[in-house]
Short mmCIF file of C-alpha atoms and ligand atoms in Angstrom, two decimals:
data_model
loop_
_atom_site.label_atom_id
_atom_site.label_comp_id
_atom_site.label_asym_id
_atom_site.label_seq_id
_atom_site.Cartn_x
_atom_site.Cartn_y
_atom_site.Cartn_z
CA MET A 974 6.44 57.22 26.98
CA VAL A 975 6.98 60.12 28.63
CA ASP A 976 3.94 62.35 28.97
CA LEU A 977 4.49 65.69 28.00
CA SER A 978 2.18 67.31 29.59
CA LEU A 979 4.01 66.81 32.64
CA VAL A 980 6.65 68.78 31.17
CA THR A 981 4.31 71.23 29.99
CA ALA A 982 2.91 71.88 33.11
CA LEU A 983 6.04 72.15 34.93
CA VAL A 984 7.41 75.15 32.67
CA THR A 985 4.32 76.83 32.90
CA ASN A 986 4.20 76.41 36.70
CA LEU A 987 7.87 77.57 36.72
CA LYS A 988 7.20 80.51 34.44
CA THR A 989 3.88 81.77 36.66
CA ALA A 990 6.15 81.61 39.86
CA ILE A 991 8.64 83.91 38.00
CA ASP A 992 5.97 86.12 36.84
CA ILE A 993 4.54 86.54 40.41
CA GLY A 994 8.44 86.77 41.87
CA LYS A 995 8.80 89.72 39.67
CA THR A 996 5.56 91.27 40.62
CA VAL A 997 6.27 90.70 44.50
CA LYS A 998 8.83 93.82 44.54
CA GLU A 999 6.61 96.66 43.57
CA ILE A 1000 4.13 95.01 46.61
CA THR A 1001 4.35 97.31 49.55
CA ASP A 1002 2.19 95.36 51.51
CA ILE A 1003 3.89 92.44 53.95
CA SER A 1004 0.21 90.45 54.06
CA GLN A 1005 0.19 90.26 50.43
CA VAL A 1006 3.66 89.67 49.86
CA ARG A 1007 3.47 86.58 52.11
CA ASP A 1008 0.18 85.79 49.91
CA LYS A 1009 2.55 85.93 46.85
CA VAL A 1010 5.07 83.91 48.27
CA ILE A 1011 2.89 81.04 49.34
CA GLU A 1012 1.37 80.83 46.02
CA MET A 1013 4.87 80.91 44.47
CA GLN A 1014 5.53 77.69 46.84
CA GLU A 1015 2.69 75.85 45.80
CA LEU A 1016 3.54 76.36 41.70
CA ILE A 1017 7.46 75.36 42.54
CA LEU A 1018 5.82 72.16 44.51
CA SER A 1019 3.57 71.26 41.75
CA ALA A 1020 6.25 71.56 39.03
CA GLN A 1021 8.87 69.65 41.43
CA SER A 1022 6.08 67.03 41.42
CA SER A 1023 5.54 67.08 37.64
CA ALA A 1024 9.12 66.72 37.28
CA MET A 1025 9.37 63.73 39.76
CA ALA A 1026 6.57 62.19 37.43
CA ALA A 1027 8.22 62.92 34.14
CA GLN A 1028 11.44 61.65 35.31
CA THR A 1029 10.15 57.90 36.64
CA GLN A 1030 8.29 57.66 33.13
CA LEU A 1031 11.58 58.84 31.51
CA PHE A 1032 13.44 55.98 33.39
CA GLU A 1033 10.75 53.70 32.59
CA VAL A 1034 11.40 54.21 28.64
CA LEU A 1035 15.06 54.04 29.21
CA GLN A 1036 14.82 50.64 30.74
CA ASP A 1037 12.27 49.31 27.95
CA ASN A 1038 14.37 50.77 25.64
CA ALA A 1039 17.62 48.57 27.09
CA GLU A 1040 15.38 45.52 27.33
CA LEU A 1041 14.32 46.03 23.68
CA LYS A 1042 18.08 46.46 22.55
CA HIS A 1043 19.00 43.38 24.29
CA LYS A 1044 16.60 41.23 22.48
CA ALA A 1045 17.45 42.41 19.37
CA ALA A 1046 20.96 41.52 20.17
CA ALA A 1047 19.85 37.92 21.00
CA VAL A 1048 17.79 38.04 17.89
CA ASP A 1049 20.85 38.56 15.64
CA GLU A 1050 23.16 36.59 17.94
CA TRP A 1051 20.71 33.72 16.92
CA ALA A 1052 20.28 34.63 13.43
CA ALA A 1053 24.15 34.39 12.88
CA THR A 1054 24.21 30.99 14.83
CA ALA A 1055 21.51 29.37 12.71
CA SER A 1056 22.76 30.62 9.41
CA ARG A 1057 25.81 28.07 10.12
CA TYR A 1058 23.53 25.25 9.59
CA GLN A 1059 21.16 23.26 7.39
CA LEU A 1060 18.29 20.97 7.86
CA ARG A 1061 19.56 17.50 6.21
CA ASP A 1062 17.80 14.12 5.71
CA PHE A 1063 20.06 11.64 6.96
CA GLY A 1064 17.89 9.10 5.64
CA ALA A 1065 14.00 7.52 5.45
CA GLY A 1066 13.07 11.19 6.79
CA THR A 1067 15.50 11.21 9.89
CA PHE A 1068 16.46 15.02 10.30
CA ALA A 1069 18.85 16.94 12.18
CA TYR A 1070 20.46 20.42 11.48
CA GLU A 1071 23.96 19.73 10.15
CA LEU A 1072 27.07 22.16 10.51
CA ARG A 1073 27.78 23.44 6.80
CA PRO A 1074 31.28 22.78 6.23
CA ASP A 1075 31.76 26.24 4.43
CA ALA A 1076 30.81 27.77 8.11
CA ALA A 1077 32.60 25.55 10.17
CA ASN A 1078 35.05 27.98 11.61
CA GLY A 1079 37.25 24.95 12.60
CA GLU A 1080 34.72 23.40 14.65
CA PRO A 1081 34.29 19.63 13.93
CA PRO A 1082 31.26 18.30 11.82
CA HIS A 1083 28.52 17.77 14.30
CA ARG A 1084 24.47 17.69 14.34
CA LEU A 1085 22.21 20.18 15.91
CA CYS A 1086 18.68 18.64 18.02
CA PRO A 1087 16.42 20.13 15.78
CA THR A 1088 13.74 20.64 18.55
CA CYS A 1089 16.18 22.80 20.41
CA PHE A 1090 16.87 24.46 17.12
CA GLU A 1091 13.59 25.81 16.82
CA GLN A 1092 13.52 27.00 20.29
CA ARG A 1093 16.23 29.01 19.60
CA LYS A 1094 19.00 26.41 21.25
CA ARG A 1095 22.11 25.39 20.10
CA SER A 1096 22.41 21.62 21.03
CA LEU A 1097 25.07 19.02 19.84
CA LEU A 1098 23.56 15.74 19.40
CA GLN A 1099 25.59 13.10 21.30
CA PHE A 1100 26.56 9.57 19.47
CA ILE A 1101 25.40 6.86 21.52
CA GLY A 1102 25.99 3.96 19.12
CA HIS A 1103 24.87 1.70 16.35
CA THR A 1104 21.58 0.08 16.96
CA ALA A 1105 20.82 -3.63 16.35
CA SER A 1106 18.58 -2.16 12.99
CA ASP A 1107 21.71 -0.28 11.91
CA GLN A 1108 20.59 3.21 12.75
CA ASP A 1109 22.79 5.88 14.32
CA PHE A 1110 21.68 6.47 17.64
CA TYR A 1111 21.92 10.11 18.86
CA LYS A 1112 21.01 11.68 22.00
CA CYS A 1113 20.17 15.57 22.91
CA ILE A 1114 21.29 15.92 26.82
CA PRO A 1115 19.50 19.27 27.11
CA CYS A 1116 15.87 17.99 26.32
CA ALA A 1117 16.66 14.23 26.95
CA GLN A 1118 15.17 13.42 23.24
CA ASP A 1119 16.45 10.25 21.60
CA TYR A 1120 17.28 10.53 17.67
CA PHE A 1121 17.48 7.21 15.45
CA PHE A 1122 18.74 8.25 11.76
CA GLY A 1123 18.93 6.25 8.65
CA ALA A 1124 16.83 3.90 7.30
CA ARG A 1125 15.73 1.04 10.09
CA GLN A 1126 16.91 -2.30 8.74
CA SER A 1127 15.52 -5.20 9.37
CA ARG A 1128 17.16 -8.22 9.97
CA PRO A 1129 16.06 -11.89 10.35
CA ALA A 1130 14.65 -13.24 13.58
CA PRO A 1131 16.80 -15.38 15.29
CA LYS A 1132 15.67 -18.72 15.62
CA ARG A 1133 13.92 -19.76 18.60
CA THR A 1134 14.30 -23.35 18.75
CA VAL A 1135 11.65 -24.87 21.55
CA SER A 1136 12.14 -28.59 22.15
CA ARG A 1137 9.06 -30.35 22.44
CA SER A 1138 9.44 -31.53 25.84
CA SER A 1139 10.40 -27.78 27.32
CA PHE A 1140 7.39 -26.41 25.46
CA TRP A 1141 4.92 -28.76 27.34
CA GLU A 1142 6.82 -28.67 30.60
CA GLY A 1143 4.11 -25.90 31.95
CA TYR A 1144 1.03 -28.13 31.18
ZN1 LIG B 2114 17.19 18.82 22.43
#
């Protein structure tokens, strides 16, 4: 915010200096003229100081304005990106953001990391493979988070045959 009192002081000082200048031509005493010139110089210097301070404040306001415009543009840009995705349950309460088919714009189907999404980052999950419990294993490269989608299928544990002789070998 520009301090308006600086502008007021600037205008007042310049006006006073002009008024003094108008009276100088009527003064015949050279010492009085010199005093008036000194007075005018002080007023002009003070006005110049006020102008510089106001200019600095104006520059700060312009910088703040540019920064706010940049932030507003980033918010708008993220809102447009986020609107292309929807949160989906991939089974058993395993969630990720998925590209909406009607907003694909030619991009292939993909999932986004929900953690990065909440931080306004578009991080694509990379498919790693299927787990032994039939879940889809994805990884978010930027935040290094692993995701397992779908219900965990329990498989019968492989039978472990321990022969009596090998079992007792250590004893
Ligand atoms: Zn992530």
